XYZ file of C-alpha atoms in Angstrom:
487
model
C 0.000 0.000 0.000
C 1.216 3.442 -0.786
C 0.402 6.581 0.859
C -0.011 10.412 -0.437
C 0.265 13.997 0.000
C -0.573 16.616 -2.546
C 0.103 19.974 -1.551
C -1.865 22.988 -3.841
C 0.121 26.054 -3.883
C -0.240 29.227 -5.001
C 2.120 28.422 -7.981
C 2.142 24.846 -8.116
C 1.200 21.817 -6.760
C 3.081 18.464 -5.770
C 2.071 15.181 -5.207
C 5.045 12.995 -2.537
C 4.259 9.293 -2.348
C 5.414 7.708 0.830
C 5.583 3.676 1.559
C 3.931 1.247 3.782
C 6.864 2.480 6.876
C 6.310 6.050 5.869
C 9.819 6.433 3.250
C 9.512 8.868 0.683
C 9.655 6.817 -2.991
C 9.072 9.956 -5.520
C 6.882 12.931 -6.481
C 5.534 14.699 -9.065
C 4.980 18.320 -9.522
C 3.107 20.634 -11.963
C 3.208 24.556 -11.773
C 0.619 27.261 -13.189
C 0.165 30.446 -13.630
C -1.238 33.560 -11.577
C -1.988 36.897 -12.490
C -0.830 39.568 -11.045
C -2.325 43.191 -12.179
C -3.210 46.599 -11.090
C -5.833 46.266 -8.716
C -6.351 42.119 -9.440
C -4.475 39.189 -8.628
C -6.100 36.183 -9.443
C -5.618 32.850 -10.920
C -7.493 30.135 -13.055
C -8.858 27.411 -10.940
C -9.517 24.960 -14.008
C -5.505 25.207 -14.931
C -5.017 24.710 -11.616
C -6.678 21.711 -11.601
C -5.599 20.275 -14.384
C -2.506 20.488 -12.740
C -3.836 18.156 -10.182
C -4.673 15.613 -12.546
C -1.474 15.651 -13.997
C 0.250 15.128 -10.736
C -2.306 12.524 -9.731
C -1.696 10.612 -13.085
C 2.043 10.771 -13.169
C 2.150 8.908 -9.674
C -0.743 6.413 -10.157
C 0.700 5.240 -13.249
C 4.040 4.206 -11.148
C 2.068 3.702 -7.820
C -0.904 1.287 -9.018
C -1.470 0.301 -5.230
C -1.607 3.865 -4.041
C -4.677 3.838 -2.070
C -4.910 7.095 0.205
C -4.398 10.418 -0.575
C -4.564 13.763 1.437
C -5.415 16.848 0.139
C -3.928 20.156 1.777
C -3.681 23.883 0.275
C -2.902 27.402 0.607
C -5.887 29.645 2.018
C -8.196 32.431 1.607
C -8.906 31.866 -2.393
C -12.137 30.372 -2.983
C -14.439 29.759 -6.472
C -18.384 29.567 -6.599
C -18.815 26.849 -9.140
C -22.254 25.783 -11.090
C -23.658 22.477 -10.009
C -21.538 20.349 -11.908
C -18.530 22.104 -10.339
C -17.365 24.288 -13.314
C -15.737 27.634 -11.895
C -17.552 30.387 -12.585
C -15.043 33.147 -12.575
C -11.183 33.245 -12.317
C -10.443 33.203 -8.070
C -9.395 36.263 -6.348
C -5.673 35.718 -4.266
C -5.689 36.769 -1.007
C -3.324 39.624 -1.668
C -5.967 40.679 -4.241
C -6.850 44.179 -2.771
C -10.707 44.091 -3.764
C -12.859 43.369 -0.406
C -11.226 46.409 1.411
C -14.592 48.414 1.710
C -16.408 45.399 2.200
C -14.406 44.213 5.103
C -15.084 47.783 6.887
C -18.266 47.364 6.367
C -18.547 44.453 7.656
C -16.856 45.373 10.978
C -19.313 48.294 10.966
C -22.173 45.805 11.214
C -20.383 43.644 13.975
C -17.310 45.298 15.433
C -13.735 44.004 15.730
C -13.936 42.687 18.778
C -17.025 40.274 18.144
C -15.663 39.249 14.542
C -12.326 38.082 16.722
C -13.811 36.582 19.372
C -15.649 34.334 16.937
C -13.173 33.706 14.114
C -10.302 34.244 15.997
C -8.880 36.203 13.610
C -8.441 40.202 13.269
C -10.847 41.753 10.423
C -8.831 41.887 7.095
C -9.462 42.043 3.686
C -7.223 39.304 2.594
C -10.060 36.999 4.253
C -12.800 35.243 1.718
C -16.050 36.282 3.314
C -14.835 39.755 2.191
C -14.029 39.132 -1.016
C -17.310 37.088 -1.447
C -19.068 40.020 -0.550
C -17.417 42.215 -3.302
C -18.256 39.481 -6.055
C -21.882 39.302 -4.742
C -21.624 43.669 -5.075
C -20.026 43.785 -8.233
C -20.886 40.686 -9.830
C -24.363 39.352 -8.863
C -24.855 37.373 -11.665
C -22.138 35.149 -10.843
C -23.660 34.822 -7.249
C -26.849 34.503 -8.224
C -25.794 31.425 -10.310
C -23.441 29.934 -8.151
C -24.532 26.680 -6.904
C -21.468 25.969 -4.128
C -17.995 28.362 -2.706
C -15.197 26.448 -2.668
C -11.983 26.846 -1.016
C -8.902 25.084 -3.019
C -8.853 22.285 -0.872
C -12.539 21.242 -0.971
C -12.707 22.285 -4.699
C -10.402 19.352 -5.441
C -11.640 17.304 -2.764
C -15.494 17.504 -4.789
C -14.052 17.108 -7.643
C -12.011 13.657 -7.119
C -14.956 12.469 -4.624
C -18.052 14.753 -5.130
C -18.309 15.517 -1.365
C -18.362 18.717 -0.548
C -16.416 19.219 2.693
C -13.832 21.090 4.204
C -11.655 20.851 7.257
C -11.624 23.317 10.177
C -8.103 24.565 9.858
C -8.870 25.210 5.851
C -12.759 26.884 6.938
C -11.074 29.339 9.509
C -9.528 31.544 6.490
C -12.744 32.578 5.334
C -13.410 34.539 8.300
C -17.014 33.040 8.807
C -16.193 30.124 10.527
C -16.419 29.657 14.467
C -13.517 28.454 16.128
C -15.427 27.212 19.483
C -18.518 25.649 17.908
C -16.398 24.436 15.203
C -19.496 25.804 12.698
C -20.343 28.193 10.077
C -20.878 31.419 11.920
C -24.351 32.076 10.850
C -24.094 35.359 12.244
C -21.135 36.432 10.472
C -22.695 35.242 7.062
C -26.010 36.931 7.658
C -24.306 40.269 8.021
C -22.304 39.776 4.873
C -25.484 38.535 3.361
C -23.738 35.635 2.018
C -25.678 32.038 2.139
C -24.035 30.341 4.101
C -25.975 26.769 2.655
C -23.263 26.687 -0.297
C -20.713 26.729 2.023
C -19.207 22.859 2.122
C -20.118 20.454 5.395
C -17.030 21.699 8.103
C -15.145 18.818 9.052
C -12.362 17.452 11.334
C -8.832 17.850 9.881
C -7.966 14.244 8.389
C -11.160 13.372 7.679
C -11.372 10.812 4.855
C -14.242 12.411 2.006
C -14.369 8.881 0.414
C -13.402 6.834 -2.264
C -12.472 8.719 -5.784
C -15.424 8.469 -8.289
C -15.047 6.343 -11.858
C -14.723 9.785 -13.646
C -11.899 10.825 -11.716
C -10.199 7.503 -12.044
C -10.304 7.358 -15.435
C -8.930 10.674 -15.361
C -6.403 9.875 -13.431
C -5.209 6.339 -13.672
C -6.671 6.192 -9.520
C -7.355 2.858 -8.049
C -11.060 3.275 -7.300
C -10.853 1.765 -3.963
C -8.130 5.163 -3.207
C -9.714 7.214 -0.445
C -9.363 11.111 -0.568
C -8.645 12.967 2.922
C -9.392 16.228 3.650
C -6.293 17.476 5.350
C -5.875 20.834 6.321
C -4.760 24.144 5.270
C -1.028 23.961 4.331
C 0.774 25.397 7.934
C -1.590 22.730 9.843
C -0.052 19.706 8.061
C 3.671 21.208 7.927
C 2.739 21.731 11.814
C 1.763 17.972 11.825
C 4.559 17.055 9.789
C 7.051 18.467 12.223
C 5.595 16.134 14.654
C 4.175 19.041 17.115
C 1.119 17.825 18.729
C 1.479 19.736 21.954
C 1.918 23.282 23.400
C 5.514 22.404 24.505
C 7.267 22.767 20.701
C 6.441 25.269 17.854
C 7.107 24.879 14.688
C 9.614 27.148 12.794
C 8.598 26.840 9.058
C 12.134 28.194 7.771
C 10.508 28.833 3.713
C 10.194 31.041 0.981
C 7.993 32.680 3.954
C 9.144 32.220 7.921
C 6.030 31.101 10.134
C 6.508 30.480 13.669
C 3.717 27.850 14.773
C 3.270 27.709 18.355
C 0.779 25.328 19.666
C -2.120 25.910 22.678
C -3.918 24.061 24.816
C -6.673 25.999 25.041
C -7.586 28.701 23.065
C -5.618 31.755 23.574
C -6.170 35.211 24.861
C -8.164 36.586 21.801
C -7.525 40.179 22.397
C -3.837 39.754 22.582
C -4.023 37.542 19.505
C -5.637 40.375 17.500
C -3.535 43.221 18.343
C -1.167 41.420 16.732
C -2.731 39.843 14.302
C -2.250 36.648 15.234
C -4.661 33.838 13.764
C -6.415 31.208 16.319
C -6.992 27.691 14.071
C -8.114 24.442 15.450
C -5.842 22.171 15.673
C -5.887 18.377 14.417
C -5.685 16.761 18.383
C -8.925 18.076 19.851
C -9.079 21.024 22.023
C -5.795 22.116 20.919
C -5.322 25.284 18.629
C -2.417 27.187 16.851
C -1.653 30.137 16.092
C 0.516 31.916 12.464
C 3.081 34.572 13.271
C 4.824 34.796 9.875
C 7.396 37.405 7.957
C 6.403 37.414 4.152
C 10.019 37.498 3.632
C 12.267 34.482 5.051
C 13.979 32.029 2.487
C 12.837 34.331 -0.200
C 14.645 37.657 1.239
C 18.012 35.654 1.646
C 17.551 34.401 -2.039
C 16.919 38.300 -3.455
C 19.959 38.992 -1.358
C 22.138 36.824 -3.032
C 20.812 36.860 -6.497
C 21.384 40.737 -6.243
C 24.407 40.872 -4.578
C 26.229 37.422 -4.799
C 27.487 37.219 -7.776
C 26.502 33.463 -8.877
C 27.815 32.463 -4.914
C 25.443 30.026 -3.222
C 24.316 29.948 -0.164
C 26.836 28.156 1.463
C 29.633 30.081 -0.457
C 27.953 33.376 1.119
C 27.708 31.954 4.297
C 31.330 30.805 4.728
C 32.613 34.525 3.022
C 31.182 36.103 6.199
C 34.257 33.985 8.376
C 33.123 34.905 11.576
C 30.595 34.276 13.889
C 29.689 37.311 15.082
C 26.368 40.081 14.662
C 27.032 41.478 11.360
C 26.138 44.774 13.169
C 23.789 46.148 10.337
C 19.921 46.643 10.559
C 17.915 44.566 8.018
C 13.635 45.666 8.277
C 12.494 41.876 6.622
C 9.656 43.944 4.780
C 10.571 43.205 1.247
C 7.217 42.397 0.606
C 5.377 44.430 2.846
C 5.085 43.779 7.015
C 3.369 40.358 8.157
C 2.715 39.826 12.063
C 2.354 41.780 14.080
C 1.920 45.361 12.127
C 0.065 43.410 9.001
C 1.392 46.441 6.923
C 1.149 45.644 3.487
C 2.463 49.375 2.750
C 5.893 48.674 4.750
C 8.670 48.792 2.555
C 12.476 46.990 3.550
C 15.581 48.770 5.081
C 19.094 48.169 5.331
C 21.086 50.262 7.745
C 24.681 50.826 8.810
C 26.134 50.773 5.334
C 29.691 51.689 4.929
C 32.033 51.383 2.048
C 33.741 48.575 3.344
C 30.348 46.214 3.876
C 30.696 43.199 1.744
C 27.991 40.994 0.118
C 28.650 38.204 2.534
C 27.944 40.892 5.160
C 24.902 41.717 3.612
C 23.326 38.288 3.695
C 24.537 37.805 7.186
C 22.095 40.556 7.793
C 19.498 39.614 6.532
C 19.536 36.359 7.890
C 19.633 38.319 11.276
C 16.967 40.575 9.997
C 14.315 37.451 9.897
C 15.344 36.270 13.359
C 15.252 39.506 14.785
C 11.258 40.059 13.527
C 10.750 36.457 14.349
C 11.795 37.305 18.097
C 9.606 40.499 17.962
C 6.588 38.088 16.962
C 7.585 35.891 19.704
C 7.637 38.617 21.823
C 4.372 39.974 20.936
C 2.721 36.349 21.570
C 4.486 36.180 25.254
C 0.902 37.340 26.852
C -1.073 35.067 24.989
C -0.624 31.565 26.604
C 2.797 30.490 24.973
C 4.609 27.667 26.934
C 6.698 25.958 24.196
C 10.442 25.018 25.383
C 12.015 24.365 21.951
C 11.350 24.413 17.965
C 11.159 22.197 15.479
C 12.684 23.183 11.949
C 11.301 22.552 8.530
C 12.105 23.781 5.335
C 14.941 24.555 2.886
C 16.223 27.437 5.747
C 16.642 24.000 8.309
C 19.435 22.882 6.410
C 21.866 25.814 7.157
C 23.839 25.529 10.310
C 24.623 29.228 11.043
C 20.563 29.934 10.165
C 19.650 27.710 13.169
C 22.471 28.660 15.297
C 21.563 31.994 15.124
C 18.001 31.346 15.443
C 18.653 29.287 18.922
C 20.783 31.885 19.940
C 18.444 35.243 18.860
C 15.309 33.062 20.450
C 17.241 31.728 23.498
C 15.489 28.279 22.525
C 16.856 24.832 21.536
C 15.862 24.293 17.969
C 15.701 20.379 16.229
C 15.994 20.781 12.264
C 14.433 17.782 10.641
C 15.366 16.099 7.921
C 11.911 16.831 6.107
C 11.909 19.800 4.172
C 8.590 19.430 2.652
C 6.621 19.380 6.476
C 3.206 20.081 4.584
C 3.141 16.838 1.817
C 4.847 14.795 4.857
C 1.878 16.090 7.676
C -0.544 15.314 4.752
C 1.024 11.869 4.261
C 0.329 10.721 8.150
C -3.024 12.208 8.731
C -3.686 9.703 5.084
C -1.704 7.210 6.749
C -3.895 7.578 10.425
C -7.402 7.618 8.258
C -6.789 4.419 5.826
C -5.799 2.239 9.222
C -1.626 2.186 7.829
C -0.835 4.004 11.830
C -2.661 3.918 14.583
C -2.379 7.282 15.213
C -0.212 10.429 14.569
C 2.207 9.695 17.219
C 2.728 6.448 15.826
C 2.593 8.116 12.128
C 5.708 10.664 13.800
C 7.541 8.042 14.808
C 7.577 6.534 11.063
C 8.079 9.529 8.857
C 9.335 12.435 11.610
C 12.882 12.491 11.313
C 15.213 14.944 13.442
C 18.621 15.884 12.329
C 20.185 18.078 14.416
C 19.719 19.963 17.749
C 21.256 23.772 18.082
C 21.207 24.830 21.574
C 21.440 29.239 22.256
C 24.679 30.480 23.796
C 24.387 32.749 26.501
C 27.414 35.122 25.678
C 25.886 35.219 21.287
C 22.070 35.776 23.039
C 23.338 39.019 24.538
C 25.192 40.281 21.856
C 22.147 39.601 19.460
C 20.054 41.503 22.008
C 21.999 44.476 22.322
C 21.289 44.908 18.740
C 18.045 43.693 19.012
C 16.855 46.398 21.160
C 17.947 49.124 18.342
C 16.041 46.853 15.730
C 12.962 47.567 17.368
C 12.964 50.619 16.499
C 13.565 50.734 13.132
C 10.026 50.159 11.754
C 8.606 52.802 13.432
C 11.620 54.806 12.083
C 11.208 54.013 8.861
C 7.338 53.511 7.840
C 6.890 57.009 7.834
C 9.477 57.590 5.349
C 8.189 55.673 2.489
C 5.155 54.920 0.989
């Protein structure tokens, strides 16, 4: 029996097939386009599909015996469809900027405060229930002939099993969804005027949706006895597939984007949580929640850094150029892409300060590399009220596999961090929660203990800690120094 994960992206999607003992065999992976204009950023859902079925086909036709797969995605984006499940319009992004009036207005109607306390998130326009609200405004045709809303996960889900359902985790980025009762939020809907009835059925993360249908095996090349899982949205199953199941680890998802994942027992102080922004998503062990604090710019700030200044080095080469151990001593604001938690400052713009003529590009990527840590520590640091008790990290991702990276990040934290040999967390989390719901593990401890592997442990160092925080204490001030300097 063989085991999957496929993991939708914004830009592609990939498809990892894992054995009966949880081993990684192969994986298949198909990219597609989005479009990015002024004023819209959207992307076609049906070439984004086929993209699944390519991925899908590619493995079964290696994998004949390949008989649970689990279906995790990116957030926010959702598609109303007609009744046989054919988009009806090309899907809005979350950093699509349309919704912004709506989402006011919709705060107007409730407040803040009671939007939070439901969702558990703070009112933004990035979230769906605002964008569905500008479709229904601008485009009431569409809504009036819209049958279902889909999210990306149970869009594919439907269309591999025709069940319409979605996970919790996934149903919390619309902004509708509520976190204690684990339902719709009628309440929310109604004031968006949005029916909430073609919303899909809210389920459990790892819930299997069933078997795939004939059409989608002969699409595919699918055994028809292969069972579809809902997973999750994506930084639940990399969460899962660091093996954190308990408020004593987070998860440092060291990516193209940096997301700290710490995990709660409870849920959290919701006030705290959105001041800064924070999100509050049900977990996959009951009870349990977690929370994003994320910089848009992680793996992919060290990458512009050294495609811009490195002069064909890689990352290793830039690493070892720096020859020291020791704060570069320059300011790096992470904000290449605007500010994630806790500001949520799309308008923030990236700094480097303390430039002299005799800073080198290996100094320069030193920096930056301090620059993430630093604004993870200030997200750490803004969390510190709400109910955070973890001891240590867990490391996924391509940033895991650099040794100064963690070292500094243990030492700028003051926590013990364990990189894993998984980079992929997400397809791997998405793997076990398939492996848990077709009866291959018993549970996801046991699933951990097959397919969670840890490679090394970095432990802080008291004397590198305090120089870090000396300079620490001057980065906090620098976005507040700089915002109102650019626009």
């Amino acid at each position: 029996m063989k085991i999957g994960g496929l993991d939708i992206g914004t830009t592609g999607c990939k498809l990892t097939v894992f054995d009966e003992t949880g081993n990684q065999l192969d994986k298949a992976y198909r990219d597609y386009p989005v479009c990015r204009a002024a004023g819209t950023h959207e992307m076609d859902i049906s070439t984004l599909m086929d993209s699944v079925y390519a991925v899908l086909g590619e493995m079964a036709a290696k994998y004949p015996d390949l008989m649970g797969i689990g279906v995790t995605s990116f957030g926010e984006t959702f598609v109303m469809v007609d009744g046989a499940g054919k988009p009806l319009h090309n899907a809005m992004l979350y950093t699509d900027p349309r919704g912004a009036e709506e989402c006011t207005e919709l705060v107007s109607r409730l407040g803040a405060e009671r939007i939070a306390s439901v969702t558990g998130l703070a009112p933004h326009e990035m979230y769906s229930i605002s964008k569905l609200m500008w479709l229904k405004k601008h485009r009431p045709e569409l809504y009036a002939a819209a049958k279902r809303i889909h999210l990306i996960e149970d869009f594919v889900v439907w269309h591999l099993t025709h069940r319409a359902q979605i996970d919790y985790s996934l149903a919390t980025r619309t902004m509708a969804f509520d976190i204690q009762t684990l339902t719709w939020s009628r309440e929310i809907f109604e004031a968006a005027g949005i029916d909430v009835s073609r919303m899909s059925e809210p389920v459990p993360t790892g819930t299997p949706a069933g078997t795939v249908t004939p059409e989608a095996a002969r699409r595919t090349g699918l055994n028809q006895q292969c069972v579809i899982v809902s997973v999750s949205h994506d930084q639940v199953a990399a969460a899962v597939g660091a093996g954190a199941f308990d408020g004593s680890v987070a998860v440092d998802g060291a990516g193209t984007v940096e997301c700290l994942t710490p995990i709660y027992d409870s849920i959290p102080d919701i006030e705290i949580m959105r001041q800064g922004f924070f999100s509050v998503v049900p977990y996959v062990v009951p009870g349990k929640y977690v929370a994003y604090a994320f910089s848009y710019t992680g793996g992919a700030l060290l990458q512009w850094c050294m495609e811009t200044f490195g002069k064909g080095e890689s990352n290793e080469s830039m690493e070892r150029a720096y020859g020291t151990d020791t704060p570069s001593g320059l300011l790096v604001l992470p904000h290449f892409a605007g500010a994630a938690t806790p500001y949520m400052d799309t308008g923030s713009k990236g700094a480097i300060l303390g430039l002299t003529t005799a800073t080198t590009a290996a100094d320069l990527y030193r920096a930056c590399m301090e620059g993430v840590a630093y604004e993870m520590r200030l997200n750490y640091e803004a969390l510190s009220g709400s109910g955070i008790h973890f001891t240590k990290l867990h490391a996924t991702g391509g940033g895991a596999h650099s040794k100064v990276w963690m070292q500094m990040k243990a030492d700028v934290l003051n926590l013990p961090i364990t990189a894993l040999k998984t980079v992929d967390a997400g397809t791997v989390g998405s793997a076990m929660l398939t492996g848990v719901a077709v009866g291959l593990f018993s549970d996801l401890r046991d699933a951990a203990a097959h397919m969670v592997q840890e490679r090394e442990t970095y432990y802080p160092r008291a004397e590198m800690h305090q120089n870090y925080m000396t300079i620490y204490e001057r980065y906090k001030g620098v976005y507040s120094a700089v915002r109102p300097l650019v626009r």
